[in-house]
Each structure stands twice: as C-alpha cells, then as structure tokens.
Tab-separated table of C-alpha atoms and ligand atoms in Angstrom:
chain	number	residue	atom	x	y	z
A	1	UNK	CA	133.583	99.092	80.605
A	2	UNK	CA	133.607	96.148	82.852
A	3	UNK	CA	133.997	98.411	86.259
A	4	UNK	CA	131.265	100.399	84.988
A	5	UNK	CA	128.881	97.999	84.368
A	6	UNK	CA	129.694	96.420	87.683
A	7	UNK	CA	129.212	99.294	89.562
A	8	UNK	CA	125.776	99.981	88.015
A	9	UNK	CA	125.010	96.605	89.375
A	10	UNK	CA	126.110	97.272	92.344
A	11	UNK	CA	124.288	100.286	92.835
A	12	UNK	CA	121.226	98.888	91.819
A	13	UNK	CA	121.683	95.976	94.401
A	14	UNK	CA	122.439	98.638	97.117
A	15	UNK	CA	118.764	100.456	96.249
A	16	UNK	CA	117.391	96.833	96.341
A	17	UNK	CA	118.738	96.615	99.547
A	18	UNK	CA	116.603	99.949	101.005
A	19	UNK	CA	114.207	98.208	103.253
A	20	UNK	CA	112.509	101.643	103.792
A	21	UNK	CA	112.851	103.517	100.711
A	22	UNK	CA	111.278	107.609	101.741
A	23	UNK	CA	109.954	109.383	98.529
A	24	UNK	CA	113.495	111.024	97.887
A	25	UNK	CA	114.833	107.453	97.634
A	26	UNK	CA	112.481	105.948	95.022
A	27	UNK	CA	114.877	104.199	92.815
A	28	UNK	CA	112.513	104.668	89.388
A	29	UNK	CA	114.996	107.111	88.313
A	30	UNK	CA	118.050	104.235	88.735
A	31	UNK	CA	116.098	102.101	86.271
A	32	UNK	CA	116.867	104.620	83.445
A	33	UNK	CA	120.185	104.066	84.142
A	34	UNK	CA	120.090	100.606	83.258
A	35	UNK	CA	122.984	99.718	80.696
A	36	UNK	CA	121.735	98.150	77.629
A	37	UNK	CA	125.234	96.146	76.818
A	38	UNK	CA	125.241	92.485	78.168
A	39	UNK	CA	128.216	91.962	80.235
A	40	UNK	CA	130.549	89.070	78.897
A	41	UNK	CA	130.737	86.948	81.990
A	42	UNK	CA	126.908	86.775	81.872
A	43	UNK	CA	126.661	86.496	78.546
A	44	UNK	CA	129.001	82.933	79.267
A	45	UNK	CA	126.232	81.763	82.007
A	46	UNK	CA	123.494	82.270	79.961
A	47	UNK	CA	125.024	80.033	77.201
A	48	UNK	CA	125.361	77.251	79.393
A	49	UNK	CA	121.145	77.007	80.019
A	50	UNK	CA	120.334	74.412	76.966
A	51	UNK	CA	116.712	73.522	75.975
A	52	UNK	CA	117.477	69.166	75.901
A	53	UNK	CA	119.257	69.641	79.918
A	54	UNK	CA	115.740	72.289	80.871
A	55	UNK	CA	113.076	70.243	79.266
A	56	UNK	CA	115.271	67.050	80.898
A	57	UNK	CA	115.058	68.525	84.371
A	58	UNK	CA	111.266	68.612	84.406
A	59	UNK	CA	110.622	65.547	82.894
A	60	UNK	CA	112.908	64.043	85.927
A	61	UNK	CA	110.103	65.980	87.939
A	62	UNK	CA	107.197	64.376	86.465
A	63	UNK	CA	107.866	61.242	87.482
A	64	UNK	CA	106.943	61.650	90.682
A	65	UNK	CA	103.059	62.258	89.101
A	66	UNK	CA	101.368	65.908	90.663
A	67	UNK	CA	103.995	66.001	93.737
A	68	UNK	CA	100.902	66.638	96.583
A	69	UNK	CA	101.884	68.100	99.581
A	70	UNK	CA	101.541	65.718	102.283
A	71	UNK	CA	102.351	62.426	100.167
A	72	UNK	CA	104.928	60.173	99.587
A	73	UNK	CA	105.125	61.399	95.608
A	74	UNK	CA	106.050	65.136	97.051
A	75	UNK	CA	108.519	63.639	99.858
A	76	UNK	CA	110.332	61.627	96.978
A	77	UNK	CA	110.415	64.795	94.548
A	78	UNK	CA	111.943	66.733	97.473
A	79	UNK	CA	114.750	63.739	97.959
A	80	UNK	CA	115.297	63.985	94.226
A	81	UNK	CA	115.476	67.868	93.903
A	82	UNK	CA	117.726	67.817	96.897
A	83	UNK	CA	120.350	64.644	94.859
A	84	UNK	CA	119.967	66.853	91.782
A	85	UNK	CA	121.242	69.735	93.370
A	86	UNK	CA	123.991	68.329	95.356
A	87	UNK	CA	125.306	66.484	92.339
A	88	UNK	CA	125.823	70.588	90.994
A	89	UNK	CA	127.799	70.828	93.451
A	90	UNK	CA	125.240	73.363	95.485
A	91	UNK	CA	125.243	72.828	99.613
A	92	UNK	CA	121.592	71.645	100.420
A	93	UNK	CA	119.624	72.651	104.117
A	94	UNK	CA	115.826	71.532	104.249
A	95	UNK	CA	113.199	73.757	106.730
A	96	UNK	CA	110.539	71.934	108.150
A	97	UNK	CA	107.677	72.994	109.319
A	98	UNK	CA	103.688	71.592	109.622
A	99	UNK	CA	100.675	71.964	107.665
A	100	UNK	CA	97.172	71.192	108.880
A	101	UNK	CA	93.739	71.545	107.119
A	102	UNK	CA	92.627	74.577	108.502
A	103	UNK	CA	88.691	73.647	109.358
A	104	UNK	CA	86.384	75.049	106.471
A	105	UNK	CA	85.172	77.958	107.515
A	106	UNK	CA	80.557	78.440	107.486
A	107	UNK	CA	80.637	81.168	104.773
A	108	UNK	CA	77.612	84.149	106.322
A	109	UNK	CA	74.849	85.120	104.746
A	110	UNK	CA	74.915	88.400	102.529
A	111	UNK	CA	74.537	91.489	104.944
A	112	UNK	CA	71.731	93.687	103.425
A	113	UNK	CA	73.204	97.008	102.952
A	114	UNK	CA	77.053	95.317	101.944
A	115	UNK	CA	78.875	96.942	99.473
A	116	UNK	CA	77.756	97.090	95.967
A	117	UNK	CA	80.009	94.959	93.390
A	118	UNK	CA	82.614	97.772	91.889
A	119	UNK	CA	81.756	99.462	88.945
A	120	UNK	CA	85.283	98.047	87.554
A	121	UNK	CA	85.468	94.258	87.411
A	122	UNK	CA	88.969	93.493	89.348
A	123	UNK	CA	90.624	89.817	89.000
A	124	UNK	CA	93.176	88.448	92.161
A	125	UNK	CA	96.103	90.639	92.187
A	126	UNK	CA	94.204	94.084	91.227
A	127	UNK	CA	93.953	93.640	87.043
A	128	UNK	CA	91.309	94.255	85.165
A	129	UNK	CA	89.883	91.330	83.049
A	130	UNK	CA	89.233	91.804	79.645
A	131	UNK	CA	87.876	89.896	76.399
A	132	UNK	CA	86.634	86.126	75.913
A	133	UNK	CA	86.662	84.478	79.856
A	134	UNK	CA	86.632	80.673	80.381
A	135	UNK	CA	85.923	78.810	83.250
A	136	UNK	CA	88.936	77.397	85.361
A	137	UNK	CA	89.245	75.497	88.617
A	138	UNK	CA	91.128	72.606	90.468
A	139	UNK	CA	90.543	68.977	89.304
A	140	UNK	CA	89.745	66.541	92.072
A	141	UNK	CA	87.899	64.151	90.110
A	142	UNK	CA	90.783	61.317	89.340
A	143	UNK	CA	88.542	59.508	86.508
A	144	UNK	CA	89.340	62.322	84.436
A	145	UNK	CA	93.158	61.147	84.305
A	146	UNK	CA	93.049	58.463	81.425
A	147	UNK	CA	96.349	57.036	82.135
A	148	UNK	CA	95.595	54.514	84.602
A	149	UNK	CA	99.464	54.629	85.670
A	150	UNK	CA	99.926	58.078	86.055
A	151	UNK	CA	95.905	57.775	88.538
A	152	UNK	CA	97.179	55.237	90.271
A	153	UNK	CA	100.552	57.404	91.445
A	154	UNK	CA	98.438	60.252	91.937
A	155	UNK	CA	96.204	58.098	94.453
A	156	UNK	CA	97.483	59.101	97.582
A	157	UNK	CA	95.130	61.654	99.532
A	158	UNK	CA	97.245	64.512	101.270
A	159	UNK	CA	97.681	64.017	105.484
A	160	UNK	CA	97.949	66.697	107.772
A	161	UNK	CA	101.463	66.990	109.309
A	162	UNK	CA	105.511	67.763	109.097
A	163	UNK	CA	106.769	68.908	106.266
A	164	UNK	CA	109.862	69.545	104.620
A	165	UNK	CA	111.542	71.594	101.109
A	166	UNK	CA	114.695	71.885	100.176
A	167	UNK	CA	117.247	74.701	99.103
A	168	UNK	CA	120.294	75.390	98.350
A	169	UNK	CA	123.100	77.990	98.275
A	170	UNK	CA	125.983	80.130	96.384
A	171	UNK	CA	127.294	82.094	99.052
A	172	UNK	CA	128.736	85.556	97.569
A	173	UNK	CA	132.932	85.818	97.354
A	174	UNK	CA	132.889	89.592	98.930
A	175	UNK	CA	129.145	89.983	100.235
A	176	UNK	CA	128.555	86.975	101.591
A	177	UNK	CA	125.966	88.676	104.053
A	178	UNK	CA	123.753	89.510	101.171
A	179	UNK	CA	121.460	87.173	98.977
A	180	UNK	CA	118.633	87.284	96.049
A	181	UNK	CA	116.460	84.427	96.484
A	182	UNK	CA	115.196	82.613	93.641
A	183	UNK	CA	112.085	80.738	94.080
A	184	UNK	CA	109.475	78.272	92.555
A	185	UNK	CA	106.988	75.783	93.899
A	186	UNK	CA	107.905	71.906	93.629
A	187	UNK	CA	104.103	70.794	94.872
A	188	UNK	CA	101.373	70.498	92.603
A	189	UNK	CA	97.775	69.072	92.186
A	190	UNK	CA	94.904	68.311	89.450
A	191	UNK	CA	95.904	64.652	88.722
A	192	UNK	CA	98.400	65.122	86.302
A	193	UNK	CA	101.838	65.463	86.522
A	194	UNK	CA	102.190	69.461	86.994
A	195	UNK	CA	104.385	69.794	84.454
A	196	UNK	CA	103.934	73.360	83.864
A	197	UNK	CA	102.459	74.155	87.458
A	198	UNK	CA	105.345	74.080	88.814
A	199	UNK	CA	107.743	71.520	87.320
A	200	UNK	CA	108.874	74.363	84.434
A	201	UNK	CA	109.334	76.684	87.017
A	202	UNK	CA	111.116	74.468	89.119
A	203	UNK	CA	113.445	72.974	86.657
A	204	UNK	CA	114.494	76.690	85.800
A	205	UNK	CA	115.416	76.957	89.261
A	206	UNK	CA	117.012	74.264	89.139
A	207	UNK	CA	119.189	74.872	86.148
A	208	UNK	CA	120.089	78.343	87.755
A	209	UNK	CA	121.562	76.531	90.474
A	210	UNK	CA	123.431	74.285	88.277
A	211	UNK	CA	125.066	76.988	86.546
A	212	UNK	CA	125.891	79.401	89.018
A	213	UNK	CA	127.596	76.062	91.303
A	214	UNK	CA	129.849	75.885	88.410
A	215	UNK	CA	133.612	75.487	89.800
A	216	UNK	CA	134.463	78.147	87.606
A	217	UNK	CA	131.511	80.357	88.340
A	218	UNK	CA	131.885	83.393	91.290
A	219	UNK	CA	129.516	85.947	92.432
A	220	UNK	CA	129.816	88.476	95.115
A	221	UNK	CA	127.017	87.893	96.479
A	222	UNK	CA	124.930	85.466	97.932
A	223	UNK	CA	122.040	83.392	95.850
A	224	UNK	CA	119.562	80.789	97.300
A	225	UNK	CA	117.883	79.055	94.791
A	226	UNK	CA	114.436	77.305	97.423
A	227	UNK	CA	112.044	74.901	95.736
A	228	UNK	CA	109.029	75.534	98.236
A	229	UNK	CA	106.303	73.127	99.327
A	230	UNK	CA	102.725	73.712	100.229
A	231	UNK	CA	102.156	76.400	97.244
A	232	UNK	CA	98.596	75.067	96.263
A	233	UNK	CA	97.733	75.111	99.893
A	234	UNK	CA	97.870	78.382	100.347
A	235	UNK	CA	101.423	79.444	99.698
A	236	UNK	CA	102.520	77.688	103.750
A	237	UNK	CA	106.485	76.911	102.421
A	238	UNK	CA	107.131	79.748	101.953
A	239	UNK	CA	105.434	81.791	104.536
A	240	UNK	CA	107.184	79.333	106.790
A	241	UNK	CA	110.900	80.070	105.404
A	242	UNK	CA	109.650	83.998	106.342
A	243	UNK	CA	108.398	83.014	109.641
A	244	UNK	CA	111.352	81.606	110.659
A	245	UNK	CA	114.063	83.376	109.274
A	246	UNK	CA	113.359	87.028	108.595
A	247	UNK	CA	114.770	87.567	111.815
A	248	UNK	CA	117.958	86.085	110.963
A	249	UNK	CA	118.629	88.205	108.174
A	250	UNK	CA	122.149	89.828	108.232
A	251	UNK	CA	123.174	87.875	111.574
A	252	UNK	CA	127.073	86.400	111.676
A	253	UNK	CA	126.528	82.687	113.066
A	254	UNK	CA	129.006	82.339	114.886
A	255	UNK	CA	130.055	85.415	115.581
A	256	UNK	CA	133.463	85.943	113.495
A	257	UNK	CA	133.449	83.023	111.379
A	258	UNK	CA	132.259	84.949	107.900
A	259	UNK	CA	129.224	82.724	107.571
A	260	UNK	CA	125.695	84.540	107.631
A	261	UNK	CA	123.200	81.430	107.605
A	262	UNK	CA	120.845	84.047	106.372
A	263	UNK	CA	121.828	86.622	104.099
A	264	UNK	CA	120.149	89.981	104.550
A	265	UNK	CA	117.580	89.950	101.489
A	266	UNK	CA	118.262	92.047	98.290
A	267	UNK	CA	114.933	90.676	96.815
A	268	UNK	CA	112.898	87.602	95.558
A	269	UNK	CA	112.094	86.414	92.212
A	270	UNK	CA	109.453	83.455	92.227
A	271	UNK	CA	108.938	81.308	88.588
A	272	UNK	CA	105.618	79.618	88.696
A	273	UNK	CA	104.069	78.697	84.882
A	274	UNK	CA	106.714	79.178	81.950
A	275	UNK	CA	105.862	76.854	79.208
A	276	UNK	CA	102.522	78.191	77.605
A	277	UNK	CA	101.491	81.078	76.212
A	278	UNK	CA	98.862	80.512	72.987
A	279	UNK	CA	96.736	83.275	74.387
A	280	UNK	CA	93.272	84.471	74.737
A	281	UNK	CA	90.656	81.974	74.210
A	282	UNK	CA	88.703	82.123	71.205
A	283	UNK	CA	85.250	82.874	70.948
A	284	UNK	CA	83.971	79.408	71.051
A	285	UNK	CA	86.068	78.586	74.256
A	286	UNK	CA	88.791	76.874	72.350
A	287	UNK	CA	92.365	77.774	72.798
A	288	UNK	CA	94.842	78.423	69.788
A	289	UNK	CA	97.007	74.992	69.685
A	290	UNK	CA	100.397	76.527	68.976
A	291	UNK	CA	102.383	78.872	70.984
A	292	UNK	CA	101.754	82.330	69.741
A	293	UNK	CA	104.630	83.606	67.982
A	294	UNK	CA	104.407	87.165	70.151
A	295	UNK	CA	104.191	85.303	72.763
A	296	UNK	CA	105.971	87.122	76.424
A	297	UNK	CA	107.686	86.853	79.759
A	298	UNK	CA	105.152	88.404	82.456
A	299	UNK	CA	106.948	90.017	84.934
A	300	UNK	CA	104.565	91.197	87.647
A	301	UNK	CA	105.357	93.225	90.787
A	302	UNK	CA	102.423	93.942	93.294
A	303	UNK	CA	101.210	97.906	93.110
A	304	UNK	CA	100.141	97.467	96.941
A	305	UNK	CA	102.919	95.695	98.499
A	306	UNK	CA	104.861	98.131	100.990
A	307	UNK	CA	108.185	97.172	99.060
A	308	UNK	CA	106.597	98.307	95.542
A	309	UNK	CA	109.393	100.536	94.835
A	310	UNK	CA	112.025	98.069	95.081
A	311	UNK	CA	109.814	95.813	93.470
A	312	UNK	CA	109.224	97.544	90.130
A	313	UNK	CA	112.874	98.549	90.041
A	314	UNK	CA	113.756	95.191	90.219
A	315	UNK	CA	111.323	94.513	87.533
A	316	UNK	CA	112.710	96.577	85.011
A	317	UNK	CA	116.115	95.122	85.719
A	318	UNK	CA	114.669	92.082	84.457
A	319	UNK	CA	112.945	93.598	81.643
A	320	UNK	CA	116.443	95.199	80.654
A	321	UNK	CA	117.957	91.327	81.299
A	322	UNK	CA	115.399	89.939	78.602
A	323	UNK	CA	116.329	92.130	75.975
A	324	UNK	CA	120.147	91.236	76.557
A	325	UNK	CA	120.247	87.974	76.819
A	326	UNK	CA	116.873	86.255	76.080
A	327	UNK	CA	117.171	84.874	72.749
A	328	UNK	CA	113.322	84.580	71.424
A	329	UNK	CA	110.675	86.485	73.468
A	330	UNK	CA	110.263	89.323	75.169
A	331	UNK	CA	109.600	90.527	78.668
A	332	UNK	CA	106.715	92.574	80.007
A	333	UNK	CA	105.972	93.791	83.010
A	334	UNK	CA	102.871	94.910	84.727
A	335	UNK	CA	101.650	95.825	88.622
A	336	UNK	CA	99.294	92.813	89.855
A	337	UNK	CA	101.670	89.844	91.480
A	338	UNK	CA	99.405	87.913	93.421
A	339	UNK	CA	98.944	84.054	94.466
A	340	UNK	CA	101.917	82.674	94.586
A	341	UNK	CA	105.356	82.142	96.999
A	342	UNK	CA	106.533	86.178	96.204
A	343	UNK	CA	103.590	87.207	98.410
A	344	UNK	CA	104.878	86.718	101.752
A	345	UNK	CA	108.149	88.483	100.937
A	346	UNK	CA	106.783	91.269	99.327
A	347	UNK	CA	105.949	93.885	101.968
A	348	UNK	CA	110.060	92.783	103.444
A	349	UNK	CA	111.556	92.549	100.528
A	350	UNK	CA	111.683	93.620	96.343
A	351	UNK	CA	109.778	90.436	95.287
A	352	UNK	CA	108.597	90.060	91.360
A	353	UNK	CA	107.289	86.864	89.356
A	354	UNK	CA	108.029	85.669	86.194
A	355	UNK	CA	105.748	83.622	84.310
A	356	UNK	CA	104.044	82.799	80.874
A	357	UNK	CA	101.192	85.178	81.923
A	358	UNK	CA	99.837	87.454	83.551
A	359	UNK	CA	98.189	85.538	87.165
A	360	UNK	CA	95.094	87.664	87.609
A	361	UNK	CA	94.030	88.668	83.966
A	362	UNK	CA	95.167	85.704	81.699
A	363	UNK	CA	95.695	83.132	83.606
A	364	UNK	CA	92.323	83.833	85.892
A	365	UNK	CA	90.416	84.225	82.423
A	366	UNK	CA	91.057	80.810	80.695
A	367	UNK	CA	94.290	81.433	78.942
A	368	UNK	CA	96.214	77.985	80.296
A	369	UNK	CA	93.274	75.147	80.074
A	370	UNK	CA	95.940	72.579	81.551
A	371	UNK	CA	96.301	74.787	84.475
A	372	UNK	CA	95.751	72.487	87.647
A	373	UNK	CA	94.222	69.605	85.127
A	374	UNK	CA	94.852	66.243	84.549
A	375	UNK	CA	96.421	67.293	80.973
A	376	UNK	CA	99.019	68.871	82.673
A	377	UNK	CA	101.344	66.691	80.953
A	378	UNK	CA	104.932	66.806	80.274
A	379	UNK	CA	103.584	65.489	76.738
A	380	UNK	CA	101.363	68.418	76.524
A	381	UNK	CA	103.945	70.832	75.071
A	382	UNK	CA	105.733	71.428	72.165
A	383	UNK	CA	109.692	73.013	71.949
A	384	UNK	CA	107.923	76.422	71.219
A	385	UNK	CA	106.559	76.122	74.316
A	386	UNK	CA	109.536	74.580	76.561
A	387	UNK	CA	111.803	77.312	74.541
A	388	UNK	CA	109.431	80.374	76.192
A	389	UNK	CA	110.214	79.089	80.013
A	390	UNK	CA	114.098	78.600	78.390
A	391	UNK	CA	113.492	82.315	77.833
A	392	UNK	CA	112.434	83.047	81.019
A	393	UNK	CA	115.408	81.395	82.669
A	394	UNK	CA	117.868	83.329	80.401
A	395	UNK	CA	115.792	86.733	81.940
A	396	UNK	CA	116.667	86.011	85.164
A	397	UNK	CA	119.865	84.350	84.937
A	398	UNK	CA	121.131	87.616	83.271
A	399	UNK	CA	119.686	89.620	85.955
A	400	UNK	CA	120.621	88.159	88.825
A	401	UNK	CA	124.323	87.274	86.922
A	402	UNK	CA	124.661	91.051	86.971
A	403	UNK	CA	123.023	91.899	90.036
A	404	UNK	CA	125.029	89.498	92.504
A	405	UNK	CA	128.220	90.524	90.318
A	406	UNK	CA	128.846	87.044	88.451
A	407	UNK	CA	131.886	86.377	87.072
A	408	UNK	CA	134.016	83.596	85.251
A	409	UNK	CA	137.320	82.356	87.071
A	410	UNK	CA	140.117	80.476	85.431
A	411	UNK	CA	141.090	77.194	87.552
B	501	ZN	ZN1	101.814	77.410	90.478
C-alpha cells in the first residue's frame, strides 16, 4: 500500500515536472488516477496544524498594523517572519531587490472605431460575473481607521527603494534538486491590519514550514515555503524571485557538493485570502454576518497560462488532498487565477491558488467587504472563519506531504 501510494506521488511529481508537456503528454488522464486513501505519514502532519497555534501566527502578524511595502512596519514583519521561522528550525535566505513608483501613466482618449465592450461581461482572470455586485476598492483615506493606535502605526507613507522578503527551506532527502514552492504575500494596505489580506495566508505558510522542519519530519524532495513582498504593488516580490533565479533552476552550486541553491521547480501554490467566505451579497448590499456553512476552498488555475496542463493537474491533486484530509470544507476548483504572486510562475511552472474565493468573480463582485479596508481586523473574524483558512492549510499540507514524499522518522 505504502509503495503504491508513493509511487503515484511520484509519478504525479514527475508530470509536474514536464516543462513542455506536447498533447500526448497532457497529464488529465493521471488525475483519475489519484488514490482516494490518505497516506498515514500525512495523515500525522496534518494533525499537527491546530486552530489556537494558526489563528496565533497571524495575530503575531498584525501587530505590525497593514505591513506597507516600503515602511518600517513591513521591514519589522519581515525580521519577525524570518525569527519565527528560524525558531522551526527552517534555514532562512532573504532576496533583495528595488521597487520604484513607476510614473502614472496619461490614460488616451477613446479611439473612435475601438472595440465594442464584449457581449459577455468578463471579470480579471477570465470569469464571468454573476448575481448582486458591490462596489470594492483600496482605502487610502486613514480617518476611516477608528483606532487611533492602529492609524497612527499605519502612518508611514511607502518610499521608493531596496527591498527585501524572506524564505525558507526543507531541502528533499533523495531529490534534493527538486522543489514545490509554497507562497503567500506578507505586505498589505487599506489601513488596517491585513489580517485576512495576507496575514491568513501567510500564517498558513508559515505553519507549513513549522511542520514540515519538524526533526522528525523527511521529504524527498525539496519545499520552499517564500513570504513575498510588494504583492499590492503589482505582484514585484515575486516577479523578482523569477527574475533572478529561474535561471538557476536545477544548477549544483558548487559543483559536487549535493546542494542545488535552486531546486528545479515542480510547481507553485500561492495562499492569499483564507478566512472569509459568507458569500454573495444580498440584495440590499449587505453581507451575511456568519460564515456560510457550505462555505469552500477555491482552487484556481489560469486557463491561459502556457503551463495550464500542469496547472489543473496539480489542482485536482489538491482537490483530492481536501477530501482526505481537510476536516470541514470542501475544495473547488475552477480556471481563472489571476492577481496575485502565482502569476509570474505560471507560464514556467504548474502554479494554482488557494483561497476563500474565487479572485475574479467573488471576490471582484463584493463578496469580502474587509478586503483592502480598514476593518480588516484580526477582530473581524469568528473561529468559523479562522477554521476555513485551517482548512485550506490541511489541503495543501496533504498535497504537497504526498507530492514531495513526506514521511515520519523515528529519532
Ligand atoms: Zn492579497
């Protein structure tokens, strides 16, 4: 049983690991070969996430008020991710890189003759929005933060320059040359503490790393857990971890030693929004104030990126994960990833989200109301709502425990 189920992983990994898949490899047909009994080593991991320790994490986050890029708030969060991770016991490297404003571009005038509006409305990402639509936007206006402490740590104004954001590493026992990445972003805005945008996903992160760092813990393969910067900006960390090290993918450094600085990429899974879920507003605006009790996990994979195939494969493994060894809701997937850190990996690499909804059609319709405001609170949620991004860690820690062949050692 157990070689079996670890060699279905490992095929799976291997078609992850197509960079070029040709229509003879498309690796759909793998997916219904996914095997619907847990394996007991994961099953261990996965009871070792704990709602207290996963709420804890991000309310460690939220002190440091929205973490903007480009203040001393985000530089702080960073230095605490990076303690909180090292205390796990998980070897910490920071990339650096700069962000400047780019200069506001003077929008042109309407051509006459442009193209007509489709005859399908289409939201970011490719979705079609449906039902009751509220407005939503980024808060700048700090008077709308009550708390005077909470404005006053959110006061800073972002400046152009270096940056820096932090990750950290499980290198695999037998493929140490090949690595998932598991991403969220650790910057924020709206003038309140980004609890849910991005401190749930985050923390999740977070707790992965904690758990897969245990001494007793081993995986084949490699597993970066990166907590990138710049997200609201325009997604710069991480399309400055690709710049820099695509090319280094698979390279032996030094030559001989065993140690690939960076792994070849098997695929990307980015966690951005986890907690809430009450659903579509109502028709008077308002938004149901308890977490719906069918509420989901969205997984989303991008129909146009060039690694789609990969992608939705890797999907489905998580789909398959959440019905093993998520404990309360379910997982769904659907074809429209879009704005956020996945992106730039996407036409390299299998890269997926995870979140409370779907980005284009919920989320872009109204369904979050403390998305990028000031009631972005820590305070905001209830346990039904903490327990749905607990859900979404157990999805991917049972994935990716199966996928980079986790197992339990005795010391
Ligand atoms: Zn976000």
């Amino acid at each position: 049983m157990r070689a079996f189920v670890k060699g279905v992983a490992t095929s799976i990994a291997c078609v992850l690991a197509w960079h070029a898949p040709t229509a003879a490899q498309q690796p759909a047909a793998r997916v219904q070969s996914l095997s619907p009994t847990p394996v007991p080593a994961v099953t261990t991991l996965v009871s070792r996430l704990d709602l207290e320790r996963y709420k804890a994490t991000i309310k460690g986050l939220t002190q440091f008020g929205d973490r903007r890029q480009g203040t001393e708030r985000n530089r702080k969060a960073v230095d605490w991710i990076e303690a909180q991770l090292r205390s796990y016991g998980c070897p910490t490297e920071r990339l650096t890189y700069v962000y400047d404003t780019p200069q506001r571009r003077t929008s042109q005038p309407a051509q006459a003759g442009s193209a007509p509006p489709p005859a399908i409305p289409r939201a970011v990402g490719g979705g079609r929005p449906r039902g009751i639509r509220t407005p939503t936007g980024v808060n700048t206006d700090p008077q709308k933060q009550p708390n005077e402490t909470l404005r006053a740590l959110n006061a800073e104004p972002a400046a152009d320059g270096p940056r820096e954001e932090v990750y950290c590493t499980k290198v695999g026992s037998t493929h140490p040359n090949e690595m998932y990445i598991i991403g969220a972003h650790m910057d924020g805005h709206g003038w309140g503490e980004a609890a849910n945008d991005d401190g749930s996903g985050t923390a999740l992160v977070m707790e992965l790393a904690r758990i897969f760092s245990m001494p007793d813990v081993r995986t084949e393969r490699t597993i970066r857990f990166a907590l990138w910067n710049n997200e609201e900006t325009g997604l710069n960390g991480a399309s400055a971890y690709v710049a820099q090290r695509k090319d280094l993918q698979g390279k032996e450094d030094p030559p001989g030693s065993g140690r690939y600085p960076e792994p070849t990429w098997l695929g990307m899974i980015q966690h951005d929004m986890m907690l809430f879920d009450h659903g579509m507003p109502r028709a008077d605006g308002s938004i149901p104030p308890e977490q719906r009790p069918e509420a989901d996990v969205n997984v989303e994979f991008q129909m146009n990126a060039k690694q789609m195939a990969g992608a939705q494969a890797l999907a489905w493994y998580l789909h398959a994960a959440n019905e093993k060894y998520a404990s309360d809701y379910p997982a769904q997937v659907g074809p429209h990833m879009t704005n956020t850190d996945s992106t730039p990996f996407m036409d390299i690499v299998p890269a997926i989200t995870v979140r409370e909804n779907e980005r284009g059609v919920h989320i872009g319709s109204g369904w979050d109301p403390q998305w990028h405001q000031p009631i972005d609170l820590f305070s905001t949620y209830s346990d039904k709502d903490f327990r749905l991004g607990l859900n979404a860690a157990q999805t991917t820690l049972g994935a990716i425990g199966e996928l980079a062949g986790a197992s339990i050692v005795s010391r």
